[in-house]
């Protein structure tokens, strides 16, 4: 059965609407490569079978085998600086010619410079760094470190949270889709409800009560070493209030629980600040970074923590072959330079104002838009069929997505009904306008032919 539960993380690759999409694009070479992909890769939710076959990318665009171009408003959150950004590529190519790999027992200049750069960008004593080849591994290191620092093994997370796909990360995470059928997981995980931020940009501190769940579980359960959460949930753009995060920080400090913030998809200017926690005036104890850290070129992730937690000298927290990766470090250093030299954070602030105005205007036109919320260039548009019950417009959201795809705009649908828009931060105003035009046309088409639409599912 295909229901909203299957759609927490993103759109799915086995729905009738996906089959309709294949009828449109599955021909010639595309068909042949999609078949080969399906022949050789293990099939899994949300990848094989795949959406299309890519050939190239540049700036905000992906180009497929047939020359069809998509503005990429998803980019797996690696594309803050767009694709094939020449500034990044030059620096990575230069590093490639000198030292492309560094065996674990050695260190190297770019890795040290990147660790120092991260430390300089973080507040307080957050100046100790470990690198990893991917976000999931950074989460694993953070969970281990929290056990060592606190001497307690239990962790609290949100229901429905995602922190990576490995067994430790799905144990700590809360998405049923990733845990189902997996058998025994890592013990000692308690989950609390995530703060509800529907109507996020209009509301005050009504989510503050959710922070009380955290204290309740810490006190009732005992042995809690860490609370792990995304500062802002990326997939369906949940923006807790400042009061919520301040309260959470206070509770964690009071009980000696480490606050681990997962900013893997949302750092490096996505929300208008270098790091999302800066919006809230709080300091985490551990921050996990990844995705865009490698500037859309090299896989790269990091865990940053407090100087005083540099105590696990006889433990391997992250024994990764590609730990101090010089190429990933060169890409990340170039990424920070590019953001600074191009005043990208100021640009994103201005884009946020533009997006808010445009999306609120769209909401006036389409009653099916129950909520628009966002910060920087991270926006969620929630489609509902009934304002009172907040019934999710699941089928319609998927149709809007495929209609946009057909017209050159790619994004993900989260929770079944949240259109998530996260374009490269380098996007021009004209490109943003053009993307919003495609979205508006798709909403018009799907919601003016509602009857027809529903009968085709
Ligand atoms: C919030 C969050 N945490 C962790 C991860 C895992 O990162 P990676 O896929 O690089 O292992 C992801 C990836 O989507 C994520 O969105």
PDB file of C-alpha atoms and ligand atoms in Angstrom, residues 9 76-77 133-137 139 162-165 169 230 232 234-235 262-265 290-291 300-301 412, ligand 1:
ATOM      1  CA  UNK A   9      11.662  11.308   3.597  1.00  0.00           C
ATOM      2  CA  UNK A  76      20.789  16.289  -2.161  1.00  0.00           C
ATOM      3  CA  UNK A  77      21.829  19.405  -0.245  1.00  0.00           C
ATOM      4  CA  UNK A 133      33.683  10.513   4.411  1.00  0.00           C
ATOM      5  CA  UNK A 134      29.940  11.076   4.897  1.00  0.00           C
ATOM      6  CA  UNK A 135      27.338  12.580   7.205  1.00  0.00           C
ATOM      7  CA  UNK A 136      26.178   9.241   8.608  1.00  0.00           C
ATOM      8  CA  UNK A 137      29.716   8.522   9.814  1.00  0.00           C
ATOM      9  CA  UNK A 139      26.708  11.091  13.342  1.00  0.00           C
ATOM     10  CA  UNK A 162      16.652  11.154   9.888  1.00  0.00           C
ATOM     11  CA  UNK A 163      20.349  11.114  10.720  1.00  0.00           C
ATOM     12  CA  UNK A 164      21.665   8.719   8.082  1.00  0.00           C
ATOM     13  CA  UNK A 165      21.017   5.212   6.825  1.00  0.00           C
ATOM     14  CA  UNK A 169      22.030   6.220  12.569  1.00  0.00           C
ATOM     15  CA  UNK A 230      18.377  18.749  13.272  1.00  0.00           C
ATOM     16  CA  UNK A 232      15.910  22.978  11.373  1.00  0.00           C
ATOM     17  CA  UNK A 234      15.507  19.975   6.241  1.00  0.00           C
ATOM     18  CA  UNK A 235      13.082  17.680   4.460  1.00  0.00           C
ATOM     19  CA  UNK A 262      22.775  17.645  12.948  1.00  0.00           C
ATOM     20  CA  UNK A 263      23.326  20.390  10.369  1.00  0.00           C
ATOM     21  CA  UNK A 264      24.445  18.024   7.637  1.00  0.00           C
ATOM     22  CA  UNK A 265      21.973  19.286   4.998  1.00  0.00           C
ATOM     23  CA  UNK A 290      28.472  17.167   5.678  1.00  0.00           C
ATOM     24  CA  UNK A 291      26.982  17.275   2.210  1.00  0.00           C
ATOM     25  CA  UNK A 300      33.233  15.270   3.032  1.00  0.00           C
ATOM     26  CA  UNK A 301      31.778  15.459   6.521  1.00  0.00           C
ATOM     27  CA  UNK A 412      11.507  16.750  -3.556  1.00  0.00           C
TER      28      UNK A 412
HETATM   29  C1  LIG B   1      19.714  15.391   8.501  1.00  0.00           C
HETATM   30  C2  LIG B   1      20.648  14.393   7.888  1.00  0.00           C
HETATM   31  N1  LIG B   1      21.540  13.776   8.676  1.00  0.00           N
HETATM   32  C3  LIG B   1      22.395  12.871   8.182  1.00  0.00           C
HETATM   33  C4  LIG B   1      22.392  12.528   6.845  1.00  0.00           C
HETATM   34  C5  LIG B   1      23.354  11.495   6.323  1.00  0.00           C
HETATM   35  O1  LIG B   1      24.327  12.046   5.500  1.00  0.00           O
HETATM   36  P1  LIG B   1      25.096  11.142   4.406  1.00  0.00           P
HETATM   37  O2  LIG B   1      24.078  10.729   3.398  1.00  0.00           O
HETATM   38  O3  LIG B   1      26.167  12.022   3.877  1.00  0.00           O
HETATM   39  O4  LIG B   1      25.651   9.971   5.132  1.00  0.00           O
HETATM   40  C6  LIG B   1      21.473  13.140   5.993  1.00  0.00           C
HETATM   41  C7  LIG B   1      21.416  12.762   4.567  1.00  0.00           C
HETATM   42  O5  LIG B   1      20.441  12.957   3.873  1.00  0.00           O
HETATM   43  C8  LIG B   1      20.576  14.098   6.529  1.00  0.00           C
HETATM   44  O6  LIG B   1      19.674  14.721   5.746  1.00  0.00           O
END
